[in-house]
Every structure is written in C-alpha cells, then in structure tokens.
Amino acid sequence: MSQPSTASILIVEDDRHLAAYLDLHLRHSGYRIAGIAHNGPDALDLAETTQPDAIIMDILLPGPFDGIDAANRIRARREVPILFLTAHADPTLFERAKTTDPAAYLLKPFNERELVLAIELAIQRHGLRIRREQSWLTRVGSLLETMTDGLVVLDRDWRYVYVNRRAGEMFNRAPELLLGKVIWEEFPEGVGQPFYHACQRVMAERVATQSEDHYEPWDRWFESRIFPSDDGISIYFQEITERKRTERQIALVNQRLQALSARLLRVQEEERRTLARELHDEIGQSLTALKITLQSLGLRPETAALQPQIEAAVGIADVALTQARQMSLNLRPPQLDDLGLSAAIRWNLTRQAAVGGLNAHFSAHEVPDALPEEIAIAGYRISQEALTNVLRHAHARDVWVRLRYAAGALHLEVQDDGAGFDPARAFAGAASMGMLSMQERAQLAGGKLEIESTPGRGSLVRAVFPLDTGLCT
C-alpha cells in the first residue's frame, strides 16, 4: 500500500493468535483498528462505541451468541459491512449466515492480499470512503491493476462488473470491452467445464471454493479462488500450465525410478538366490568332499605322522563349510521358496533371537500358502531388517512377530519392548537407510509401511499388503 487508509476495522475473533495476526497485517496495510473482541457481547459493545467502517467476524464464537447472531444484532442497529471468517464449509451454517447479508466470506487460511481486497470491495459496495483525500476507485483500481493474478467480478446475472489488466491479458481481450457482457456468452466454450460448475455452485450456495482445473477449450491449467459477495461473485485466477507440466514430468520420472528400483530389487533377489544355491550346492559340496578326503587320508598308516596337520585341515574345512552354509542362509533361506513366508520368518526370528538373547513370540493367522513372490520377498526382507534393528539398537527383552490375513490384506508386525526412538528424527538422520529400504520395499510391492515408536516405550513396524481375496478361499 502506497499510503495509509483511514478505514477503521473491528476484529471479532476468539482465537487470540489469529486476532493478533489480523491486527498486525491490517495495520501494516494502512488500516486503523477500531478494537478487538473475542466474543459476541464484546463485539456488540465495540461496534456501538467505535462505529467501525467494516467488521471482520469469526462465524463461530464462544458465549451466549455466535458470530451470526452478533452480526444480526449489529446490523439491526447500524448498516456496516461484515466479512465472515470461517474454516468450515457447513451448508447449514452458511444458510443461517445469509440472513446477515454478509459482505464476503474468507476461508481460513487466507493471505493478506485476499483479506485487503475483500475489505476494499466490501467498503466500496457500501458506499464508504477509505481515504479522505483519495477515492476508493483510485486506490483500489491501482492495487487491482498491479496484481499478478487475474481478477473478475460478476454480478448475479453473470455480467462482468470488473476485469483487471492481468485478466484481460489472459483472455486476450480489452477489459473495458467485457464490462456489462455475460461471461457465458463471451466464452460459450466454457459451459460445462469444471470451472463453470464451480462458479455455479458458489453463486447458488454462497460458499467460497478453490480449485485447480484443466480448461480444455484452451488446453491450459488455471488455479481459481471463487468468493461470493453481496451482488455476485469475485474470481481470482492464475495460469499454472507450466507448473502442471513440470508436475507431470516429475511424476513420470518418479514412475521410472520406481520401475527401476523394482527391477533392481528383482535382479538383486535373483542374484541372492543364485549365490545361495551355488554356496550350498557347489562350494558346500566341494568343502564336504574335501573334508571326507582329508578324513580318509588320516586313516592310512603311512600318514600317521601327519595326523595333527590333517586334523587341523579338517577343522578348517568344517569352519569354511559352516561359513558357506551361513552365507547361503543369509542370502536366501530355502524356507522362503520351499515352505513359504511364515516358515521363513519363524526360522529367522528363532535364529536372531538366539543370537541376541531375546524372548521370541511368533503368530501366524490364516496366512495364504501361496503368496505373490514380490509380497513374500518384501515381507521377509522387511521382517529381517526390523529384527536386525531390534538387535542393534533396541536393547529389548521381548520381540513379537505377527503375520495375519484380514480385510483383504496381509498384515506383518514386528514389535519390541526396547528403548524406542523418534521416527521423524530417525528418517531425517544418517541412519535412516534401513527404514527407507523397508518403506521402499513395501511400496514397490503395492503395500505401505508404518512405524510407531516412542522413546522408552518400544517400537512397532507394520507393513500392510493388499491381496487378492481369491488367495484365501
């Protein structure tokens, strides 16, 4: 604002933080604050004693009567424009509010620009002067003409009352040539479009709305904010075609990245399967044969002098064989392929609990025998990572793993009674790779992952995978 306004505004808002916000920004915009009330009776008294030029009123107020009742009582004594603040789109509430003939509705949250424009338009419609030395038309006209958003004001007959410069540029029309014309006659191709229906709703229901719509006749995207007024509607809009194209490109890139991640996981699992089989079948058998050969050599009389060395070599072969089998199990437990997800998770839980000295509790309820491979693998890897985190960080005594089918989905839960943590901080920290990996595996398998934890109260990892109900028949 280039010069301060002389208009005085009464603020009626029970939320003291919002009232302070309005006070600050209205003063910054050049208005005088007639007073601040936090309930209906105080609003009535201040409206009588200060005689404000406009009132900004919360539609819901505590006390003996709400904002609508307060507005009715104030208007019965004096004609003053009242702008309602509301965070609710309750049709019954707006039907009651109509009796007060409100100058405008402002939906929370709102910005300073919308607030000032609504006040200026409301005061102008009531014939009040905002400045003593400069007319409303000069002041508001300058403001509206420098807006980066398009603005049009329509009366109840859908005729243009005002068209700012930016709107004319987007329409490729001279604004002054549109005044008095019917919007749907000037732009008949717009009838039936989402924007058309939004305008019809606001005009009929007197409830503000905001939307992002593709205007098919022009193949362009617009963001629109439509507000009811005493005499029609006001529409603020801006073109967002480039933003939408960028969003589409980002969505395509994300889809490709997800497809790549899914492919990498499949390749990784196949490599794990191959390596596990080779360790078990090839290297394991070779080490077994080596051990047997060494043992047979130790039985010959001519090798009696070498018996200590042979026994040492057999011990080394035993260790190598055990390590090979352990690596094979870590890479891909055969239970997952041969016996299914429940058996694989139970085996891994028993093994990990024994290593960490935990009390293990396992339950499986109505789990299908045959699961899609991507879900079985994701479920096993998520449980494996969750148990690893329990062993490393939780300092828990008990751990529970629950697997069940319910409501058309497979539910996997890993819970512990350990130290707990703050999930938000953990996801943002450097140690978040494990949790991000679980989350990505769940998403790529068509499911979702939830983590609940509070420091000192343990943790719960929950994965849910939608399933075809035919699997459980």
CSV table of C-alpha atoms in Angstrom, one decimal:
chain,number,residue,atom,x,y,z
A,1,MET,CA,0.0,0.0,0.0
A,2,SER,CA,1.5,3.4,-1.0
A,3,GLN,CA,-0.5,5.5,1.5
A,4,PRO,CA,-2.3,4.6,4.7
A,5,SER,CA,-6.0,4.0,4.7
A,6,THR,CA,-8.4,5.9,7.0
A,7,ALA,CA,-10.8,3.0,7.2
A,8,SER,CA,-11.3,1.6,10.7
A,9,ILE,CA,-11.8,-2.2,11.2
A,10,LEU,CA,-13.3,-4.0,14.1
A,11,ILE,CA,-11.8,-7.5,14.6
A,12,VAL,CA,-14.0,-10.1,16.3
A,13,GLU,CA,-12.1,-13.4,16.7
A,14,ASP,CA,-11.9,-15.8,19.7
A,15,ASP,CA,-8.5,-17.2,18.6
A,16,ARG,CA,-6.1,-14.7,20.1
A,17,HIS,CA,-3.2,-15.7,17.9
A,18,LEU,CA,-5.3,-15.1,14.7
A,19,ALA,CA,-6.7,-11.9,16.1
A,20,ALA,CA,-3.1,-10.7,16.7
A,21,TYR,CA,-2.2,-11.8,13.1
A,22,LEU,CA,-5.1,-9.8,11.7
A,23,ASP,CA,-4.3,-6.7,13.8
A,24,LEU,CA,-0.6,-6.8,12.6
A,25,HIS,CA,-1.3,-7.2,8.9
A,26,LEU,CA,-4.3,-4.8,8.8
A,27,ARG,CA,-2.2,-2.1,10.5
A,28,HIS,CA,0.7,-3.0,8.0
A,29,SER,CA,-1.8,-2.4,5.1
A,30,GLY,CA,-2.7,1.0,6.5
A,31,TYR,CA,-6.0,0.4,8.3
A,32,ARG,CA,-6.9,1.7,11.7
A,33,ILE,CA,-8.1,-1.0,14.2
A,34,ALA,CA,-11.2,0.1,16.0
A,35,GLY,CA,-10.8,-2.7,18.5
A,36,ILE,CA,-10.6,-6.4,19.1
A,37,ALA,CA,-13.4,-8.5,20.6
A,38,HIS,CA,-13.2,-12.2,21.4
A,39,ASN,CA,-17.0,-12.9,21.9
A,40,GLY,CA,-20.4,-11.7,20.7
A,41,PRO,CA,-21.3,-9.3,23.6
A,42,ASP,CA,-18.0,-7.5,23.4
A,43,ALA,CA,-18.3,-7.2,19.6
A,44,LEU,CA,-21.8,-5.6,20.1
A,45,ASP,CA,-20.4,-3.1,22.6
A,46,LEU,CA,-17.3,-2.2,20.5
A,47,ALA,CA,-19.4,-1.9,17.3
A,48,GLU,CA,-21.6,0.6,19.1
A,49,THR,CA,-18.9,2.7,20.7
A,50,THR,CA,-16.3,2.7,17.9
A,51,GLN,CA,-18.5,2.9,14.8
A,52,PRO,CA,-16.1,0.9,12.6
A,53,ASP,CA,-16.1,1.2,8.8
A,54,ALA,CA,-16.1,-2.7,8.5
A,55,ILE,CA,-16.1,-5.7,10.8
A,56,ILE,CA,-14.2,-8.9,10.4
A,57,MET,CA,-16.2,-11.5,12.3
A,58,ASP,CA,-15.4,-15.2,13.1
A,59,ILE,CA,-18.6,-17.0,12.2
A,60,LEU,CA,-18.3,-19.3,15.3
A,61,LEU,CA,-17.8,-17.5,18.6
A,62,PRO,CA,-18.0,-18.8,22.2
A,63,GLY,CA,-20.5,-17.3,24.6
A,64,PRO,CA,-24.2,-16.6,24.6
A,65,PHE,CA,-24.4,-16.0,20.9
A,66,ASP,CA,-22.1,-16.8,17.9
A,67,GLY,CA,-20.9,-14.6,15.1
A,68,ILE,CA,-24.1,-14.9,13.0
A,69,ASP,CA,-26.2,-13.7,15.9
A,70,ALA,CA,-23.8,-10.9,16.7
A,71,ALA,CA,-23.9,-9.8,13.1
A,72,ASN,CA,-27.7,-9.7,13.1
A,73,ARG,CA,-27.7,-7.6,16.3
A,74,ILE,CA,-25.1,-5.2,14.9
A,75,ARG,CA,-26.9,-4.8,11.6
A,76,ALA,CA,-30.1,-4.1,13.3
A,77,ARG,CA,-28.6,-1.0,14.9
A,78,ARG,CA,-26.3,0.2,12.1
A,79,GLU,CA,-25.5,-0.6,8.5
A,80,VAL,CA,-21.9,-1.8,8.3
A,81,PRO,CA,-20.2,-4.4,6.0
A,82,ILE,CA,-19.4,-7.6,7.9
A,83,LEU,CA,-16.9,-10.1,6.5
A,84,PHE,CA,-17.1,-13.6,8.0
A,85,LEU,CA,-14.1,-15.7,8.8
A,86,THR,CA,-14.7,-19.5,8.7
A,87,ALA,CA,-12.8,-22.7,8.5
A,88,HIS,CA,-15.9,-24.8,7.9
A,89,ALA,CA,-18.0,-25.4,4.8
A,90,ASP,CA,-21.2,-26.3,6.7
A,91,PRO,CA,-24.2,-25.6,4.4
A,92,THR,CA,-26.5,-25.2,7.5
A,93,LEU,CA,-24.1,-22.6,8.9
A,94,PHE,CA,-24.0,-20.6,5.6
A,95,GLU,CA,-27.8,-20.8,5.3
A,96,ARG,CA,-28.0,-19.1,8.7
A,97,ALA,CA,-25.4,-16.6,7.7
A,98,LYS,CA,-27.3,-15.4,4.7
A,99,THR,CA,-29.7,-13.6,7.0
A,100,THR,CA,-27.0,-11.1,7.9
A,101,ASP,CA,-26.3,-10.2,4.2
A,102,PRO,CA,-22.5,-10.7,4.7
A,103,ALA,CA,-20.2,-8.6,2.5
A,104,ALA,CA,-17.9,-11.6,2.0
A,105,TYR,CA,-16.6,-14.9,3.3
A,106,LEU,CA,-12.9,-15.5,4.0
A,107,LEU,CA,-11.9,-19.2,4.2
A,108,LYS,CA,-9.1,-20.0,6.7
A,109,PRO,CA,-6.2,-20.0,5.9
A,110,PHE,CA,-6.2,-16.8,3.8
A,111,ASN,CA,-3.5,-14.4,2.7
A,112,GLU,CA,-3.0,-10.7,3.3
A,113,ARG,CA,-3.8,-9.9,-0.4
A,114,GLU,CA,-7.2,-11.6,-0.3
A,115,LEU,CA,-8.1,-10.0,3.0
A,116,VAL,CA,-7.3,-6.5,1.9
A,117,LEU,CA,-9.1,-6.9,-1.4
A,118,ALA,CA,-12.2,-8.3,0.3
A,119,ILE,CA,-12.3,-5.4,2.7
A,120,GLU,CA,-11.8,-2.8,-0.1
A,121,LEU,CA,-14.6,-4.3,-2.2
A,122,ALA,CA,-16.9,-4.6,0.8
A,123,ILE,CA,-16.4,-1.0,1.8
A,124,GLN,CA,-16.9,0.2,-1.8
A,125,ARG,CA,-20.1,-1.6,-2.1
A,126,HIS,CA,-21.5,0.1,1.0
A,127,GLY,CA,-20.5,3.5,-0.3
A,128,LEU,CA,-17.9,4.2,2.3
A,129,ARG,CA,-14.7,6.1,1.7
A,130,ILE,CA,-11.5,4.5,2.7
A,131,ARG,CA,-9.4,7.7,2.3
A,132,ARG,CA,-10.3,11.3,2.9
A,133,GLU,CA,-8.0,12.6,0.2
A,134,GLN,CA,-8.3,9.8,-2.4
A,135,SER,CA,-11.3,7.9,-3.7
A,136,TRP,CA,-11.7,4.2,-3.4
A,137,LEU,CA,-11.7,3.8,-7.2
A,138,THR,CA,-8.2,5.3,-7.5
A,139,ARG,CA,-6.8,3.4,-4.6
A,140,VAL,CA,-8.3,0.0,-5.3
A,141,GLY,CA,-8.0,0.4,-9.0
A,142,SER,CA,-4.3,0.9,-8.7
A,143,LEU,CA,-4.0,-2.1,-6.4
A,144,LEU,CA,-6.1,-4.4,-8.6
A,145,GLU,CA,-4.4,-3.4,-11.8
A,146,THR,CA,-0.9,-4.3,-10.5
A,147,MET,CA,-2.0,-7.8,-9.3
A,148,THR,CA,-0.2,-10.7,-10.9
A,149,ASP,CA,-3.4,-12.7,-10.6
A,150,GLY,CA,-6.4,-12.2,-12.9
A,151,LEU,CA,-9.5,-10.8,-11.2
A,152,VAL,CA,-13.0,-10.5,-12.5
A,153,VAL,CA,-16.2,-9.5,-10.6
A,154,LEU,CA,-19.5,-10.8,-11.9
A,155,ASP,CA,-23.0,-9.8,-10.8
A,156,ARG,CA,-25.8,-12.2,-10.2
A,157,ASP,CA,-26.7,-12.1,-13.9
A,158,TRP,CA,-23.2,-13.3,-14.8
A,159,ARG,CA,-22.3,-9.9,-16.3
A,160,TYR,CA,-18.7,-8.5,-15.9
A,161,VAL,CA,-18.6,-5.7,-13.3
A,162,TYR,CA,-14.8,-5.5,-13.2
A,163,VAL,CA,-12.0,-7.0,-15.2
A,164,ASN,CA,-8.4,-6.2,-14.2
A,165,ARG,CA,-5.5,-5.8,-16.6
A,166,ARG,CA,-4.0,-9.3,-16.0
A,167,ALA,CA,-7.3,-11.0,-16.6
A,168,GLY,CA,-7.6,-9.1,-19.9
A,169,GLU,CA,-4.2,-10.3,-20.9
A,170,MET,CA,-5.1,-14.0,-20.2
A,171,PHE,CA,-8.4,-13.6,-22.1
A,172,ASN,CA,-6.6,-11.7,-24.9
A,173,ARG,CA,-9.4,-9.2,-24.6
A,174,ALA,CA,-9.6,-5.5,-23.7
A,175,PRO,CA,-11.0,-5.4,-20.1
A,176,GLU,CA,-13.3,-2.4,-20.8
A,177,LEU,CA,-14.9,-4.2,-23.7
A,178,LEU,CA,-16.0,-7.0,-21.4
A,179,LEU,CA,-17.8,-4.8,-18.9
A,180,GLY,CA,-21.6,-5.5,-18.9
A,181,LYS,CA,-21.2,-8.6,-21.0
A,182,VAL,CA,-22.4,-12.1,-19.9
A,183,ILE,CA,-19.4,-14.3,-19.3
A,184,TRP,CA,-21.0,-17.5,-20.8
A,185,GLU,CA,-22.0,-15.5,-23.9
A,186,GLU,CA,-18.4,-14.2,-24.3
A,187,PHE,CA,-16.9,-17.6,-23.6
A,188,PRO,CA,-19.6,-20.2,-24.5
A,189,GLU,CA,-17.0,-22.9,-24.8
A,190,GLY,CA,-16.6,-22.7,-21.1
A,191,VAL,CA,-20.1,-24.0,-20.3
A,192,GLY,CA,-19.9,-27.5,-18.9
A,193,GLN,CA,-16.2,-27.2,-17.9
A,194,PRO,CA,-15.2,-27.8,-14.2
A,195,PHE,CA,-14.7,-24.0,-13.8
A,196,TYR,CA,-18.3,-23.4,-15.0
A,197,HIS,CA,-19.7,-25.8,-12.4
A,198,ALA,CA,-17.6,-24.3,-9.6
A,199,CYS,CA,-18.9,-20.8,-10.4
A,200,GLN,CA,-22.5,-22.1,-10.5
A,201,ARG,CA,-22.0,-23.7,-7.0
A,202,VAL,CA,-20.6,-20.6,-5.4
A,203,MET,CA,-23.3,-18.4,-6.9
A,204,ALA,CA,-26.0,-20.8,-5.7
A,205,GLU,CA,-24.7,-21.9,-2.3
A,206,ARG,CA,-22.8,-18.7,-1.4
A,207,VAL,CA,-19.8,-20.7,-0.3
A,208,ALA,CA,-16.2,-19.9,-1.4
A,209,THR,CA,-14.2,-22.6,-3.2
A,210,GLN,CA,-10.7,-23.1,-4.6
A,211,SER,CA,-9.7,-25.5,-7.4
A,212,GLU,CA,-7.1,-26.4,-10.0
A,213,ASP,CA,-8.8,-27.3,-13.3
A,214,HIS,CA,-7.8,-28.0,-16.8
A,215,TYR,CA,-9.6,-25.7,-19.2
A,216,GLU,CA,-10.0,-28.0,-22.1
A,217,PRO,CA,-11.0,-25.4,-24.8
A,218,TRP,CA,-7.7,-23.6,-24.3
A,219,ASP,CA,-5.7,-26.7,-23.2
A,220,ARG,CA,-4.4,-24.7,-20.2
A,221,TRP,CA,-4.5,-25.1,-16.4
A,222,PHE,CA,-5.8,-22.5,-14.1
A,223,GLU,CA,-5.9,-22.1,-10.3
A,224,SER,CA,-9.1,-20.4,-9.2
A,225,ARG,CA,-10.4,-18.9,-6.0
A,226,ILE,CA,-14.1,-18.0,-6.2
A,227,PHE,CA,-15.8,-16.0,-3.4
A,228,PRO,CA,-19.4,-15.0,-3.1
A,229,SER,CA,-20.3,-11.3,-2.5
A,230,ASP,CA,-23.5,-9.3,-2.0
A,231,ASP,CA,-24.0,-8.8,-5.7
A,232,GLY,CA,-22.4,-11.8,-7.3
A,233,ILE,CA,-19.0,-13.5,-7.2
A,234,SER,CA,-15.4,-12.5,-7.4
A,235,ILE,CA,-12.9,-14.8,-9.1
A,236,TYR,CA,-9.1,-14.7,-8.6
A,237,PHE,CA,-7.2,-16.9,-11.0
A,238,GLN,CA,-3.7,-17.5,-12.4
A,239,GLU,CA,-2.4,-19.8,-15.1
A,240,ILE,CA,-0.5,-22.8,-13.8
A,241,THR,CA,0.0,-24.7,-17.1
A,242,GLU,CA,3.8,-24.8,-16.8
A,243,ARG,CA,3.7,-25.9,-13.2
A,244,LYS,CA,1.3,-28.8,-14.1
A,245,ARG,CA,3.6,-29.8,-17.0
A,246,THR,CA,6.5,-29.9,-14.6
A,247,GLU,CA,4.5,-31.9,-12.0
A,248,ARG,CA,3.6,-34.4,-14.8
A,249,GLN,CA,7.3,-34.7,-15.8
A,250,ILE,CA,8.3,-35.2,-12.2
A,251,ALA,CA,5.5,-37.9,-11.8
A,252,LEU,CA,6.8,-39.7,-14.9
A,253,VAL,CA,10.4,-39.6,-13.6
A,254,ASN,CA,9.2,-40.9,-10.3
A,255,GLN,CA,7.4,-43.8,-12.1
A,256,ARG,CA,10.5,-44.6,-14.0
A,257,LEU,CA,12.6,-44.5,-10.8
A,258,GLN,CA,10.1,-46.8,-9.1
A,259,ALA,CA,10.2,-49.2,-12.0
A,260,LEU,CA,14.0,-49.1,-12.0
A,261,SER,CA,14.0,-49.8,-8.2
A,262,ALA,CA,11.6,-52.7,-8.6
A,263,ARG,CA,13.8,-54.1,-11.4
A,264,LEU,CA,17.0,-53.7,-9.3
A,265,LEU,CA,15.4,-55.5,-6.3
A,266,ARG,CA,14.2,-58.3,-8.6
A,267,VAL,CA,17.8,-58.6,-10.0
A,268,GLN,CA,19.2,-58.5,-6.5
A,269,GLU,CA,16.9,-61.2,-5.2
A,270,GLU,CA,17.7,-63.4,-8.2
A,271,GLU,CA,21.4,-62.9,-7.6
A,272,ARG,CA,20.9,-63.7,-3.9
A,273,ARG,CA,19.1,-66.9,-4.9
A,274,THR,CA,21.8,-67.9,-7.4
A,275,LEU,CA,24.6,-67.2,-5.0
A,276,ALA,CA,22.9,-69.0,-2.1
A,277,ARG,CA,22.4,-72.1,-4.4
A,278,GLU,CA,26.0,-72.0,-5.6
A,279,LEU,CA,27.3,-71.7,-2.0
A,280,HIS,CA,25.1,-74.6,-0.8
A,281,ASP,CA,25.3,-76.9,-3.8
A,282,GLU,CA,28.7,-76.2,-5.4
A,283,ILE,CA,31.1,-74.8,-2.7
A,284,GLY,CA,29.3,-76.6,0.1
A,285,GLN,CA,29.6,-80.0,-1.7
A,286,SER,CA,33.2,-79.3,-2.6
A,287,LEU,CA,34.1,-78.5,1.0
A,288,THR,CA,32.3,-81.6,2.2
A,289,ALA,CA,34.2,-83.7,-0.3
A,290,LEU,CA,37.5,-82.1,0.8
A,291,LYS,CA,36.6,-82.9,4.4
A,292,ILE,CA,35.9,-86.5,3.6
A,293,THR,CA,39.1,-86.8,1.6
A,294,LEU,CA,41.2,-85.4,4.5
A,295,GLN,CA,39.5,-87.7,7.0
A,296,SER,CA,40.2,-90.8,4.8
A,297,LEU,CA,43.8,-89.7,4.5
A,298,GLY,CA,44.1,-89.6,8.3
A,299,LEU,CA,43.1,-93.3,8.4
A,300,ARG,CA,46.1,-94.5,6.4
A,301,PRO,CA,49.1,-95.9,8.4
A,302,GLU,CA,51.6,-94.0,6.2
A,303,THR,CA,50.0,-90.6,7.2
A,304,ALA,CA,50.2,-91.2,11.0
A,305,ALA,CA,53.0,-88.7,11.3
A,306,LEU,CA,50.8,-86.1,9.6
A,307,GLN,CA,47.8,-86.7,11.8
A,308,PRO,CA,47.9,-83.3,13.6
A,309,GLN,CA,48.1,-81.4,10.3
A,310,ILE,CA,45.3,-83.5,8.8
A,311,GLU,CA,43.0,-82.9,11.8
A,312,ALA,CA,43.8,-79.1,11.6
A,313,ALA,CA,42.9,-79.2,7.9
A,314,VAL,CA,39.6,-81.0,8.7
A,315,GLY,CA,38.8,-78.3,11.3
A,316,ILE,CA,39.5,-75.6,8.7
A,317,ALA,CA,37.2,-77.3,6.2
A,318,ASP,CA,34.5,-77.6,8.9
A,319,VAL,CA,34.7,-73.8,9.6
A,320,ALA,CA,34.6,-73.0,5.9
A,321,LEU,CA,31.6,-75.3,5.4
A,322,THR,CA,29.8,-73.7,8.2
A,323,GLN,CA,30.5,-70.2,6.9
A,324,ALA,CA,29.4,-71.2,3.4
A,325,ARG,CA,26.1,-72.6,4.7
A,326,GLN,CA,25.6,-69.5,6.9
A,327,MET,CA,26.2,-67.2,4.0
A,328,SER,CA,23.8,-69.2,1.9
A,329,LEU,CA,21.1,-68.9,4.5
A,330,ASN,CA,21.7,-65.1,4.9
A,331,LEU,CA,21.4,-64.6,1.2
A,332,ARG,CA,18.2,-66.6,0.6
A,333,PRO,CA,16.8,-69.0,3.2
A,334,PRO,CA,15.4,-72.1,1.4
A,335,GLN,CA,12.3,-72.0,3.7
A,336,LEU,CA,11.1,-68.9,1.7
A,337,ASP,CA,11.0,-70.9,-1.5
A,338,ASP,CA,10.1,-74.3,-0.2
A,339,LEU,CA,7.8,-73.7,2.8
A,340,GLY,CA,6.6,-70.1,2.4
A,341,LEU,CA,6.7,-66.7,4.2
A,342,SER,CA,5.5,-67.8,7.6
A,343,ALA,CA,8.1,-70.6,7.9
A,344,ALA,CA,10.9,-68.3,6.7
A,345,ILE,CA,10.1,-65.5,9.1
A,346,ARG,CA,9.7,-68.0,12.0
A,347,TRP,CA,13.1,-69.6,11.2
A,348,ASN,CA,14.8,-66.2,11.0
A,349,LEU,CA,13.1,-65.0,14.2
A,350,THR,CA,14.3,-68.0,16.2
A,351,ARG,CA,17.8,-67.7,14.9
A,352,GLN,CA,18.1,-63.9,15.5
A,353,ALA,CA,16.5,-64.2,19.0
A,354,ALA,CA,19.0,-66.9,20.0
A,355,VAL,CA,21.9,-64.6,18.9
A,356,GLY,CA,20.6,-61.6,20.8
A,357,GLY,CA,19.2,-63.4,23.8
A,358,LEU,CA,15.6,-62.3,23.2
A,359,ASN,CA,12.4,-63.9,24.1
A,360,ALA,CA,10.7,-64.5,20.7
A,361,HIS,CA,7.0,-64.7,20.1
A,362,PHE,CA,5.5,-65.6,16.7
A,363,SER,CA,2.0,-66.0,15.5
A,364,ALA,CA,0.5,-66.5,12.0
A,365,HIS,CA,-3.2,-66.5,11.4
A,366,GLU,CA,-4.9,-67.5,8.1
A,367,VAL,CA,-1.8,-66.7,6.0
A,368,PRO,CA,-2.2,-68.0,2.4
A,369,ASP,CA,0.1,-70.8,1.5
A,370,ALA,CA,0.7,-69.2,-1.9
A,371,LEU,CA,1.7,-65.5,-1.9
A,372,PRO,CA,2.8,-63.4,-4.9
A,373,GLU,CA,6.6,-63.6,-4.9
A,374,GLU,CA,7.1,-59.8,-4.7
A,375,ILE,CA,5.0,-59.7,-1.5
A,376,ALA,CA,6.7,-62.8,0.0
A,377,ILE,CA,10.1,-61.3,-0.6
A,378,ALA,CA,9.2,-57.8,0.6
A,379,GLY,CA,7.6,-59.3,3.8
A,380,TYR,CA,10.6,-61.4,4.6
A,381,ARG,CA,13.2,-58.6,3.9
A,382,ILE,CA,11.1,-56.1,6.0
A,383,SER,CA,10.9,-58.5,8.9
A,384,GLN,CA,14.6,-59.3,8.5
A,385,GLU,CA,15.6,-55.6,8.6
A,386,ALA,CA,13.2,-54.8,11.5
A,387,LEU,CA,14.7,-57.7,13.6
A,388,THR,CA,18.2,-56.5,12.8
A,389,ASN,CA,17.3,-53.1,14.1
A,390,VAL,CA,15.9,-54.6,17.3
A,391,LEU,CA,19.2,-56.5,17.9
A,392,ARG,CA,21.4,-53.5,17.1
A,393,HIS,CA,19.6,-50.6,18.8
A,394,ALA,CA,16.5,-51.6,20.9
A,395,HIS,CA,18.1,-53.3,23.9
A,396,ALA,CA,14.8,-55.3,24.2
A,397,ARG,CA,13.9,-58.3,26.2
A,398,ASP,CA,10.9,-59.5,24.1
A,399,VAL,CA,10.1,-59.3,20.4
A,400,TRP,CA,6.8,-60.2,18.7
A,401,VAL,CA,6.3,-61.0,15.1
A,402,ARG,CA,2.7,-61.3,13.9
A,403,LEU,CA,1.6,-62.3,10.5
A,404,ARG,CA,-2.1,-62.4,9.5
A,405,TYR,CA,-4.6,-62.1,6.7
A,406,ALA,CA,-7.5,-59.7,7.4
A,407,ALA,CA,-9.8,-57.3,5.5
A,408,GLY,CA,-8.3,-58.3,2.1
A,409,ALA,CA,-4.7,-57.6,3.1
A,410,LEU,CA,-1.6,-59.3,4.6
A,411,HIS,CA,-0.5,-57.7,7.8
A,412,LEU,CA,3.0,-58.0,9.1
A,413,GLU,CA,4.0,-56.6,12.5
A,414,VAL,CA,7.4,-56.6,14.3
A,415,GLN,CA,7.2,-55.2,17.8
A,416,ASP,CA,9.7,-54.9,20.7
A,417,ASP,CA,9.7,-53.6,24.3
A,418,GLY,CA,13.0,-51.9,23.9
A,419,ALA,CA,14.3,-48.3,24.1
A,420,GLY,CA,12.2,-46.9,21.3
A,421,PHE,CA,13.1,-43.8,19.2
A,422,ASP,CA,11.6,-40.7,17.4
A,423,PRO,CA,10.6,-41.9,13.9
A,424,ALA,CA,10.7,-38.4,12.4
A,425,ARG,CA,14.2,-37.7,13.6
A,426,ALA,CA,15.3,-41.2,12.6
A,427,PHE,CA,14.0,-40.8,9.0
A,428,ALA,CA,15.8,-37.5,8.7
A,429,GLY,CA,19.1,-38.8,10.1
A,430,ALA,CA,22.1,-40.6,8.6
A,431,ALA,CA,20.9,-43.9,9.9
A,432,SER,CA,17.7,-43.9,8.0
A,433,MET,CA,18.7,-46.2,5.1
A,434,GLY,CA,17.3,-49.3,6.7
A,435,MET,CA,13.9,-47.7,7.3
A,436,LEU,CA,13.9,-46.1,3.9
A,437,SER,CA,14.7,-49.6,2.4
A,438,MET,CA,11.7,-51.1,4.3
A,439,GLN,CA,9.4,-48.3,3.1
A,440,GLU,CA,10.5,-48.6,-0.5
A,441,ARG,CA,10.1,-52.4,-0.5
A,442,ALA,CA,6.6,-52.1,0.9
A,443,GLN,CA,5.6,-49.5,-1.7
A,444,LEU,CA,7.1,-51.4,-4.6
A,445,ALA,CA,5.1,-54.5,-3.6
A,446,GLY,CA,1.9,-52.4,-3.6
A,447,GLY,CA,1.8,-52.0,0.2
A,448,LYS,CA,2.6,-49.4,2.8
A,449,LEU,CA,4.8,-49.2,5.9
A,450,GLU,CA,4.0,-47.6,9.2
A,451,ILE,CA,6.5,-47.1,12.1
A,452,GLU,CA,5.2,-46.3,15.6
A,453,SER,CA,7.7,-45.7,18.4
A,454,THR,CA,8.2,-43.5,21.5
A,455,PRO,CA,11.5,-43.2,23.4
A,456,GLY,CA,11.4,-45.6,26.3
A,457,ARG,CA,8.2,-47.4,25.1
A,458,GLY,CA,9.4,-49.8,22.4
A,459,SER,CA,8.7,-49.8,18.7
A,460,LEU,CA,6.2,-51.3,16.2
A,461,VAL,CA,6.9,-51.8,12.5
A,462,ARG,CA,3.7,-52.6,10.5
A,463,ALA,CA,3.6,-53.5,6.8
A,464,VAL,CA,0.2,-54.0,5.0
A,465,PHE,CA,0.0,-55.6,1.6
A,466,PRO,CA,-3.4,-55.7,-0.3
A,467,LEU,CA,-4.1,-59.2,-1.5
A,468,ASP,CA,-6.4,-60.8,-4.0
A,469,THR,CA,-9.2,-62.4,-1.8
A,470,GLY,CA,-9.1,-65.5,-4.1
A,471,LEU,CA,-5.8,-66.4,-2.5
A,472,CYS,CA,-7.5,-67.2,0.8
A,473,THR,CA,-10.5,-69.2,-0.5
